[in-house]
Short mmCIF file of C-alpha atoms and ligand atoms in Angstrom, two decimals:
data_model
loop_
_atom_site.label_atom_id
_atom_site.label_comp_id
_atom_site.label_asym_id
_atom_site.label_seq_id
_atom_site.Cartn_x
_atom_site.Cartn_y
_atom_site.Cartn_z
CA MET A 568 0.17 0.18 -0.04
CA LYS A 569 1.54 3.24 -1.10
CA ASP A 570 1.11 5.51 2.33
CA ARG A 571 2.93 8.90 1.30
CA PRO A 572 0.59 11.73 1.39
CA LEU A 573 0.45 14.33 -1.84
CA LEU A 574 2.82 17.19 -1.32
CA MET A 575 0.59 19.96 -2.35
CA ILE A 576 1.97 23.12 -0.79
CA PRO A 577 2.70 25.71 -2.60
CA GLY A 578 6.68 24.65 -2.88
CA PRO A 579 8.61 22.31 -2.52
CA ILE A 580 6.39 20.41 -4.77
CA GLU A 581 6.45 16.85 -5.94
CA PHE A 582 9.45 16.50 -7.81
CA ASP A 583 9.38 14.42 -11.29
CA PRO A 584 11.49 11.16 -10.61
CA ASP A 585 13.65 11.57 -13.37
CA VAL A 586 14.83 15.27 -11.93
CA ILE A 587 15.42 13.31 -8.84
CA LEU A 588 17.39 10.68 -10.36
CA ALA A 589 19.56 13.21 -11.91
CA MET A 590 20.46 14.71 -8.12
CA GLY A 591 21.95 10.74 -7.36
CA LYS A 592 24.04 10.60 -9.98
CA PRO A 593 28.22 10.23 -8.16
CA GLY A 594 29.48 13.55 -7.74
CA THR A 595 31.36 15.96 -10.62
CA SER A 596 33.92 18.49 -10.71
CA HIS A 597 32.53 21.76 -11.63
CA VAL A 598 34.93 22.14 -14.78
CA ASP A 599 34.33 18.45 -16.22
CA PRO A 600 33.37 19.19 -19.22
CA ASP A 601 30.44 17.07 -19.24
CA PHE A 602 28.89 19.33 -16.48
CA ILE A 603 30.00 22.47 -18.48
CA GLU A 604 28.27 21.20 -21.23
CA LEU A 605 24.85 20.83 -18.92
CA PHE A 606 25.65 24.32 -17.08
CA GLY A 607 25.69 25.92 -20.21
CA SER A 608 22.76 24.23 -21.78
CA ALA A 609 20.46 25.26 -18.48
CA LEU A 610 21.43 28.73 -18.91
CA GLU A 611 20.24 28.86 -22.78
CA LYS A 612 17.20 27.08 -22.00
CA MET A 613 16.39 29.47 -18.95
CA ARG A 614 16.13 32.28 -21.90
CA ASP A 615 13.51 30.07 -23.33
CA VAL A 616 11.73 29.08 -20.74
CA TRP A 617 11.66 32.85 -19.85
CA LEU A 618 10.57 34.13 -23.28
CA ALA A 619 14.06 36.53 -23.08
CA PRO A 620 15.92 35.35 -26.26
CA SER A 621 18.53 38.47 -25.25
CA GLY A 622 18.16 38.19 -21.80
CA GLN A 623 21.46 37.61 -19.29
CA PRO A 624 20.62 34.33 -17.02
CA PHE A 625 21.80 33.86 -13.53
CA ILE A 626 22.17 30.22 -11.70
CA MET A 627 23.43 30.72 -8.26
CA SER A 628 23.23 28.03 -5.05
CA GLY A 629 20.96 29.80 -2.67
CA SER A 630 17.13 30.23 -2.25
CA GLY A 631 14.39 32.77 -3.90
CA THR A 632 15.39 34.96 -1.45
CA LEU A 633 18.86 35.10 -2.64
CA ALA A 634 17.80 35.99 -6.15
CA MET A 635 15.80 39.14 -4.65
CA ASP A 636 18.87 39.94 -3.31
CA MET A 637 20.99 39.72 -5.93
CA ALA A 638 18.64 41.96 -8.21
CA ALA A 639 18.31 44.75 -5.68
CA SER A 640 21.84 44.37 -4.36
CA ASN A 641 23.48 44.92 -8.24
CA LEU A 642 20.55 47.79 -9.32
CA VAL A 643 20.19 50.06 -6.51
CA GLU A 644 22.72 52.56 -5.15
CA GLU A 645 22.21 54.44 -1.96
CA GLY A 646 19.64 56.84 -2.18
CA ASP A 647 18.03 55.15 -4.83
CA ALA A 648 13.77 55.35 -5.38
CA ALA A 649 12.31 52.28 -4.98
CA LEU A 650 8.73 51.63 -5.68
CA VAL A 651 7.40 48.20 -4.32
CA ILE A 652 4.23 47.01 -5.42
CA SER A 653 2.99 44.68 -2.57
CA THR A 654 0.14 42.11 -2.67
CA GLY A 655 1.19 40.37 0.86
CA TYR A 656 3.98 38.84 2.68
CA PHE A 657 6.77 38.88 -0.03
CA GLY A 658 6.21 42.45 -1.16
CA GLY A 659 7.16 43.60 2.26
CA ARG A 660 9.99 41.20 2.34
CA TYR A 661 11.46 43.05 -0.92
CA ALA A 662 10.77 46.64 0.90
CA GLU A 663 12.55 45.69 4.07
CA LEU A 664 15.32 44.19 1.68
CA LEU A 665 15.81 46.87 -0.28
CA LYS A 666 16.16 49.47 2.39
CA ARG A 667 19.08 46.85 3.70
CA TYR A 668 20.87 48.26 0.28
CA GLY A 669 20.11 52.13 0.98
CA ALA A 670 16.81 52.16 -1.44
CA SER A 671 14.72 55.18 -0.73
CA VAL A 672 11.26 52.56 -0.51
CA THR A 673 7.88 53.61 -1.08
CA LEU A 674 5.38 50.60 -0.59
CA LEU A 675 2.03 50.64 -2.58
CA SER A 676 0.11 47.70 -0.94
CA SER A 677 -3.00 46.63 -1.04
CA PRO A 678 -5.48 44.82 1.86
CA PRO A 679 -5.02 40.96 1.50
CA GLY A 680 -6.91 39.68 -2.06
CA GLU A 681 -6.38 42.92 -3.63
CA VAL A 682 -4.03 44.35 -6.54
CA PRO A 683 -2.87 47.52 -6.12
CA ASP A 684 -5.00 49.83 -8.88
CA ILE A 685 -2.61 50.10 -11.89
CA LEU A 686 -3.73 54.26 -12.27
CA GLU A 687 -2.86 54.62 -8.44
CA ILE A 688 0.64 53.04 -9.29
CA GLU A 689 0.80 55.32 -12.41
CA LYS A 690 0.17 58.49 -10.10
CA GLU A 691 3.06 57.60 -8.16
CA LEU A 692 5.07 57.24 -11.01
CA GLN A 693 3.79 60.98 -12.09
CA ARG A 694 4.96 62.27 -8.83
CA LYS A 695 8.09 60.96 -8.24
CA LYS A 696 11.28 59.60 -9.99
CA TYR A 697 11.79 56.18 -9.54
CA LYS A 698 14.63 54.12 -10.22
CA VAL A 699 13.38 50.52 -10.28
CA LEU A 700 9.73 49.34 -9.74
CA THR A 701 9.40 45.75 -7.98
CA PHE A 702 6.39 43.56 -7.50
CA THR A 703 5.08 39.97 -6.78
CA HIS A 704 3.91 37.96 -9.87
CA VAL A 705 2.04 35.78 -7.18
CA ASP A 706 2.09 36.48 -3.69
CA THR A 707 2.52 32.92 -1.92
CA SER A 708 0.83 34.63 1.16
CA THR A 709 -2.65 35.18 -0.66
CA ALA A 710 -2.82 33.69 -3.96
CA VAL A 711 -3.13 36.89 -5.76
CA LYS A 712 -1.90 37.48 -9.29
CA VAL A 713 -0.72 40.63 -10.46
CA ASP A 714 -1.14 41.15 -14.31
CA PRO A 715 2.65 42.21 -15.35
CA GLU A 716 2.37 43.35 -18.85
CA PRO A 717 1.01 46.58 -17.77
CA MET A 718 3.90 47.01 -15.20
CA GLY A 719 6.20 46.28 -17.87
CA GLN A 720 4.52 49.03 -20.01
CA LEU A 721 4.95 51.06 -17.30
CA GLY A 722 8.44 50.89 -16.72
CA ARG A 723 9.36 51.36 -20.37
CA THR A 724 6.73 54.67 -20.21
CA TYR A 725 8.37 56.13 -17.19
CA GLY A 726 12.01 54.38 -17.46
CA ILE A 727 12.55 52.61 -14.59
CA LEU A 728 13.77 49.13 -14.38
CA THR A 729 10.64 46.54 -13.21
CA ILE A 730 12.07 43.31 -11.12
CA LEU A 731 9.22 40.58 -11.27
CA ASP A 732 9.31 38.35 -8.06
CA GLY A 733 8.18 34.86 -10.16
CA VAL A 734 9.16 32.77 -7.14
CA CYS A 735 5.76 31.36 -7.67
CA SER A 736 5.04 31.98 -10.98
CA VAL A 737 8.22 31.22 -13.23
CA ALA A 738 7.08 28.24 -15.77
CA GLY A 739 3.94 28.30 -14.38
CA GLU A 740 1.97 31.52 -15.23
CA GLU A 741 2.19 33.37 -18.07
CA ILE A 742 5.18 35.66 -18.41
CA ARG A 743 6.98 36.96 -21.96
CA GLN A 744 9.86 38.88 -20.14
CA GLU A 745 10.66 40.34 -23.51
CA GLU A 746 8.21 40.94 -25.21
CA TRP A 747 6.50 42.68 -21.90
CA GLY A 748 9.54 44.37 -21.00
CA ILE A 749 10.36 43.27 -17.85
CA ASP A 750 13.91 43.91 -16.57
CA VAL A 751 14.80 41.07 -13.94
CA VAL A 752 12.18 38.09 -13.64
CA LEU A 753 13.61 35.95 -10.83
CA THR A 754 12.43 32.58 -9.03
CA ALA A 755 13.64 29.76 -7.04
CA SER A 756 14.05 26.17 -8.29
CA GLN A 757 11.40 24.18 -5.91
CA LYS A 758 8.34 26.02 -7.22
CA ALA A 759 7.29 25.52 -11.04
CA ILE A 760 10.76 25.02 -12.44
CA GLY A 761 10.36 21.58 -10.55
CA VAL A 762 13.64 21.04 -8.73
CA PRO A 763 14.50 20.39 -5.06
CA PRO A 764 15.13 23.54 -2.96
CA GLY A 765 18.57 25.50 -3.57
CA LEU A 766 19.15 27.21 -6.74
CA ALA A 767 18.05 30.64 -7.12
CA LEU A 768 17.58 31.75 -10.62
CA LEU A 769 17.33 35.16 -12.52
CA VAL A 770 17.13 36.45 -16.06
CA ALA A 771 18.42 40.17 -16.31
CA SER A 772 17.60 42.36 -19.63
CA ARG A 773 20.32 43.87 -21.46
CA GLN A 774 19.26 47.30 -19.77
CA ALA A 775 19.45 45.88 -16.78
CA ILE A 776 22.87 44.64 -17.30
CA ASP A 777 23.99 48.25 -18.69
CA THR A 778 22.52 49.88 -15.23
CA PHE A 779 24.86 47.67 -13.23
CA LEU A 780 27.79 48.21 -15.45
CA THR A 781 27.36 51.81 -15.18
CA ARG A 782 26.99 51.72 -11.25
CA LYS A 783 28.83 54.71 -9.32
CA THR A 784 29.63 52.49 -5.97
CA PRO A 785 30.28 48.97 -5.23
CA VAL A 786 28.07 46.05 -4.96
CA GLY A 787 27.02 46.31 -1.49
CA ASN A 788 26.68 42.22 -1.07
CA TYR A 789 30.06 40.18 -1.71
CA TYR A 790 28.36 37.09 -3.12
CA ALA A 791 25.66 37.95 -4.48
CA ASP A 792 27.67 40.59 -6.90
CA TRP A 793 27.81 40.22 -10.75
CA ASN A 794 30.69 41.68 -11.06
CA ASN A 795 31.82 38.48 -9.64
CA TRP A 796 28.88 36.18 -11.25
CA LEU A 797 28.62 37.40 -14.79
CA PRO A 798 32.24 36.20 -16.00
CA ILE A 799 31.34 32.64 -14.86
CA MET A 800 27.80 32.70 -16.81
CA GLU A 801 29.34 34.09 -19.68
CA ALA A 802 32.22 31.37 -19.47
CA TYR A 803 29.88 28.37 -18.92
CA GLU A 804 27.89 29.66 -21.90
CA ALA A 805 30.93 29.55 -23.70
CA ARG A 806 31.92 25.93 -22.76
CA LYS A 807 34.77 27.04 -21.29
CA PRO A 808 35.70 26.09 -17.37
CA SER A 809 35.65 28.63 -14.38
CA TYR A 810 35.22 29.66 -10.84
CA PHE A 811 34.01 32.13 -8.39
CA GLY A 812 32.07 30.26 -6.23
CA THR A 813 31.57 26.19 -6.36
CA PRO A 814 28.27 25.43 -8.19
CA ALA A 815 25.58 23.25 -6.99
CA VAL A 816 26.43 20.79 -9.56
CA SER A 817 23.96 17.65 -8.64
CA LEU A 818 21.18 20.75 -8.52
CA ILE A 819 22.45 21.99 -11.64
CA SER A 820 21.82 18.41 -13.24
CA ALA A 821 18.49 17.97 -12.05
CA LEU A 822 17.47 21.83 -13.30
CA HIS A 823 18.60 20.66 -16.67
CA VAL A 824 16.59 17.66 -16.56
CA SER A 825 13.60 19.96 -15.60
CA LEU A 826 14.00 22.84 -18.00
CA CYS A 827 13.98 19.88 -20.82
CA GLN A 828 10.99 18.66 -19.72
CA ILE A 829 9.16 22.11 -19.10
CA LEU A 830 10.40 23.22 -22.93
CA GLU A 831 9.34 19.31 -23.87
CA GLU A 832 5.73 20.10 -23.06
CA GLY A 833 5.83 23.76 -24.58
CA MET A 834 5.59 27.02 -22.72
CA GLU A 835 2.29 27.70 -24.08
CA PRO A 836 0.95 24.25 -23.27
CA ARG A 837 2.26 24.74 -19.76
CA PHE A 838 0.58 28.04 -19.27
CA ARG A 839 -2.39 26.48 -20.53
CA ARG A 840 -2.33 23.51 -18.04
CA HIS A 841 -1.70 25.75 -15.47
CA ALA A 842 -4.77 27.51 -15.91
CA THR A 843 -6.31 24.71 -16.23
CA ILE A 844 -5.81 23.18 -12.73
CA GLY A 845 -5.76 26.41 -11.34
CA SER A 846 -9.60 27.38 -12.44
CA ALA A 847 -10.75 23.78 -11.52
CA PHE A 848 -9.14 23.98 -7.79
CA ARG A 849 -11.27 27.19 -7.65
CA THR A 850 -14.34 26.00 -8.78
CA ALA A 851 -14.25 23.34 -6.53
CA PHE A 852 -13.41 25.12 -3.82
CA LYS A 853 -16.71 27.26 -4.70
CA ALA A 854 -18.84 24.36 -5.36
CA LEU A 855 -18.03 23.71 -1.78
CA ALA A 856 -18.65 26.92 -0.47
CA LEU A 857 -15.48 28.06 0.77
CA ASP A 858 -14.69 31.67 0.28
CA GLN A 859 -11.10 32.24 -1.10
CA VAL A 860 -8.75 35.06 -0.45
CA PRO A 861 -8.34 36.65 -3.80
CA ARG A 862 -11.13 38.98 -4.05
CA SER A 863 -11.86 37.88 -7.72
CA ASP A 864 -10.81 34.96 -10.46
CA LYS A 865 -9.29 37.47 -12.37
CA VAL A 866 -6.91 38.65 -9.60
CA ALA A 867 -6.24 34.89 -8.95
CA ALA A 868 -2.97 32.84 -8.96
CA ASN A 869 -3.29 29.69 -11.11
CA THR A 870 -0.01 27.97 -9.31
CA LEU A 871 -1.73 28.13 -5.82
CA SER A 872 -5.31 28.84 -4.57
CA ALA A 873 -6.11 29.93 -0.70
CA PRO A 874 -9.25 28.67 0.37
CA LYS A 875 -10.51 29.72 3.90
CA TYR A 876 -11.56 27.53 7.02
CA PRO A 877 -15.38 26.96 7.71
CA GLU A 878 -17.04 28.90 10.38
CA GLY A 879 -15.79 27.20 13.61
CA ILE A 880 -13.48 24.84 11.97
CA SER A 881 -9.70 25.60 12.82
CA GLY A 882 -6.27 25.04 10.38
CA ALA A 883 -5.30 22.97 13.88
CA GLU A 884 -8.08 20.57 13.39
CA LEU A 885 -8.81 20.45 9.36
CA LEU A 886 -5.17 20.01 8.00
CA PRO A 887 -3.68 16.98 9.66
CA GLN A 888 -7.19 15.63 8.71
CA ILE A 889 -6.40 16.51 4.91
CA LYS A 890 -3.10 15.10 5.56
CA ARG A 891 -4.32 11.69 6.96
CA ALA A 892 -6.89 11.34 4.05
CA GLY A 893 -3.55 12.07 1.52
CA ALA A 894 -2.65 15.78 0.73
CA ILE A 895 -0.33 17.76 2.84
CA LEU A 896 -0.98 21.25 2.66
CA ALA A 897 0.03 24.34 4.07
CA GLY A 898 -1.56 26.91 6.38
CA GLY A 899 -2.29 30.96 5.95
CA LEU A 900 0.97 32.82 5.99
CA HIS A 901 -0.35 36.71 6.09
CA PRO A 902 0.16 37.73 9.16
CA GLU A 903 -3.13 40.11 9.45
CA ILE A 904 -5.33 36.96 7.99
CA LYS A 905 -2.81 33.83 9.10
CA ASP A 906 -5.88 31.87 10.91
CA SER A 907 -8.73 32.15 8.48
CA TYR A 908 -7.15 30.09 5.53
CA PHE A 909 -5.05 27.42 4.32
CA ARG A 910 -3.20 26.73 1.34
CA VAL A 911 -2.97 24.63 -1.97
CA GLY A 912 -0.11 24.52 -4.39
CA HIS A 913 -0.61 22.76 -7.69
CA MET A 914 2.26 23.93 -9.97
CA GLY A 915 4.89 21.83 -11.90
CA ALA A 916 4.52 18.47 -12.84
CA VAL A 917 0.88 18.59 -11.11
CA THR A 918 -1.80 16.36 -12.90
CA GLN A 919 -5.71 16.25 -13.05
CA GLY A 920 -5.23 13.29 -10.64
CA ASP A 921 -3.35 15.15 -8.24
CA LEU A 922 -6.16 17.39 -8.65
CA LEU A 923 -8.94 15.40 -7.43
CA ALA A 924 -7.04 13.48 -4.89
CA THR A 925 -5.99 16.71 -3.15
CA ILE A 926 -9.62 17.87 -3.39
CA GLY A 927 -10.68 14.17 -2.14
CA ALA A 928 -8.67 14.42 1.01
CA ILE A 929 -10.15 18.19 1.36
CA GLU A 930 -13.77 16.70 1.08
CA THR A 931 -12.89 13.53 3.93
CA GLY A 932 -10.68 16.24 5.98
CA LEU A 933 -13.72 18.38 6.00
CA LEU A 934 -16.70 15.40 6.67
CA THR A 935 -14.31 14.23 9.67
CA CYS A 936 -14.40 17.79 11.06
CA GLY A 937 -18.12 18.24 10.63
CA TYR A 938 -18.61 20.20 8.11
CA GLN A 939 -22.27 20.16 6.19
CA PHE A 940 -22.26 19.67 2.84
CA PRO A 941 -23.08 17.66 -0.34
CA ALA A 942 -20.37 15.16 -0.11
CA GLY A 943 -18.63 14.93 -3.75
CA ALA A 944 -19.82 18.53 -4.85
CA GLY A 945 -15.65 19.64 -4.93
CA ILE A 946 -14.75 16.52 -6.60
CA ASN A 947 -17.58 16.76 -9.10
CA ALA A 948 -17.60 20.52 -9.71
CA ALA A 949 -13.62 20.17 -10.53
CA PHE A 950 -14.14 17.11 -12.84
CA ARG A 951 -16.38 18.75 -15.01
CA GLU A 952 -14.41 21.98 -15.39
CA LEU A 953 -11.91 19.86 -16.68
CA ASN A 954 -13.85 18.12 -18.87
CA SER A 955 -15.69 21.08 -20.16
CA ASP A 956 -14.65 21.20 -23.60
CA ARG A 957 -15.33 17.49 -24.33
N1 PMP B 2052 8.92 35.41 -3.10
C1 PMP B 2052 7.98 34.37 -3.37
C2 PMP B 2052 6.67 35.09 -3.96
C3 PMP B 2052 8.05 33.53 -2.47
O1 PMP B 2052 6.42 32.30 -2.69
C4 PMP B 2052 9.27 32.92 -1.69
C5 PMP B 2052 9.02 31.58 -1.17
N2 PMP B 2052 7.44 31.17 -0.59
C6 PMP B 2052 9.98 33.96 -1.82
C7 PMP B 2052 9.95 34.76 -2.40
C8 PMP B 2052 11.30 33.41 -1.13
O2 PMP B 2052 12.10 32.55 -1.55
P1 PMP B 2052 12.76 31.48 -0.29
O3 PMP B 2052 11.90 30.69 0.30
O4 PMP B 2052 13.48 30.02 -1.71
O5 PMP B 2052 13.81 32.24 -0.43
#
């Protein structure tokens, strides 16, 4: 009997067996020709996944926060003005992080579940000259999605560098970095990219690199400094040995496998698969009469959902029951509403079978906790949604 529950949190996710197998191979030298080929090829494939044909990719050992740190420390100098669009916990993190590098930060945030009005953002850009604008594509604390295209447009109109925190979106939600004019798109390995935690990934536009190259002051973070890493990325792509800090050889081998799988699926079908599964989850929660944190489908992410607990049932009661029924889910994260909702991750290698099994486990958990609803309502709704175009 298989007794392992499905891991359906918003990262780390369930990993494809071939990705895990790649990590189990014997260790290799970071300057072995075979590894140099893998690293160089992974960098090239990132451009295809990010849809940024002339972008500069970086692969670093670290988590998503390092990718945020890298963008901030290389692009911001003491006194630069930064506008942070916040739709939850991770927007707040970016504001704090930017301050460490001397940025003068203006935070534009929305109540949990909402997105700041684009007109309000534009008004702020007209009021003050900013150097960078950051936004969280999908804030993992609220499951709220910001539309990146108008952000890129604003960046171009007002001559500002745009930084997209895509830790919970890259390779799941639609992103067309170059077409949409986004200067930095950053992520981490453990979410829709589908590789165990430990890699910080980022693609920078030519304009972002030029801004870095014309800095007047040294980068305030030794490890993240592009002066150290840009030559390394260029060397690996030119298939030449190089060293600054030891690369995570096993994780990069796994990344290469995962990027091949992503591109084999194709970016358009992959975006569509995430959209279908995201929509089916939301439909199931509606059928179970569970409210959700995002105020509308328009601002709801496809990579995770954030349903609220029914009245009188707490996470401490419900989540262990759902786990017993087969799915590991996450509790709330946004400090203002933390105890009122839970989170279900559905990205990367997620299948329709995972979706139905997860809704089934949630229904079992709800029934065990005494919630009244027509059993099977969520599964039925999700099933109908998945098959609506047949
Ligand atoms: N930004 C977002 C949107 C995230 O979801 C996360 C992680 N959940 C981070 C940043 C930070 O990434 P990490 O935990 O890998 O440092």
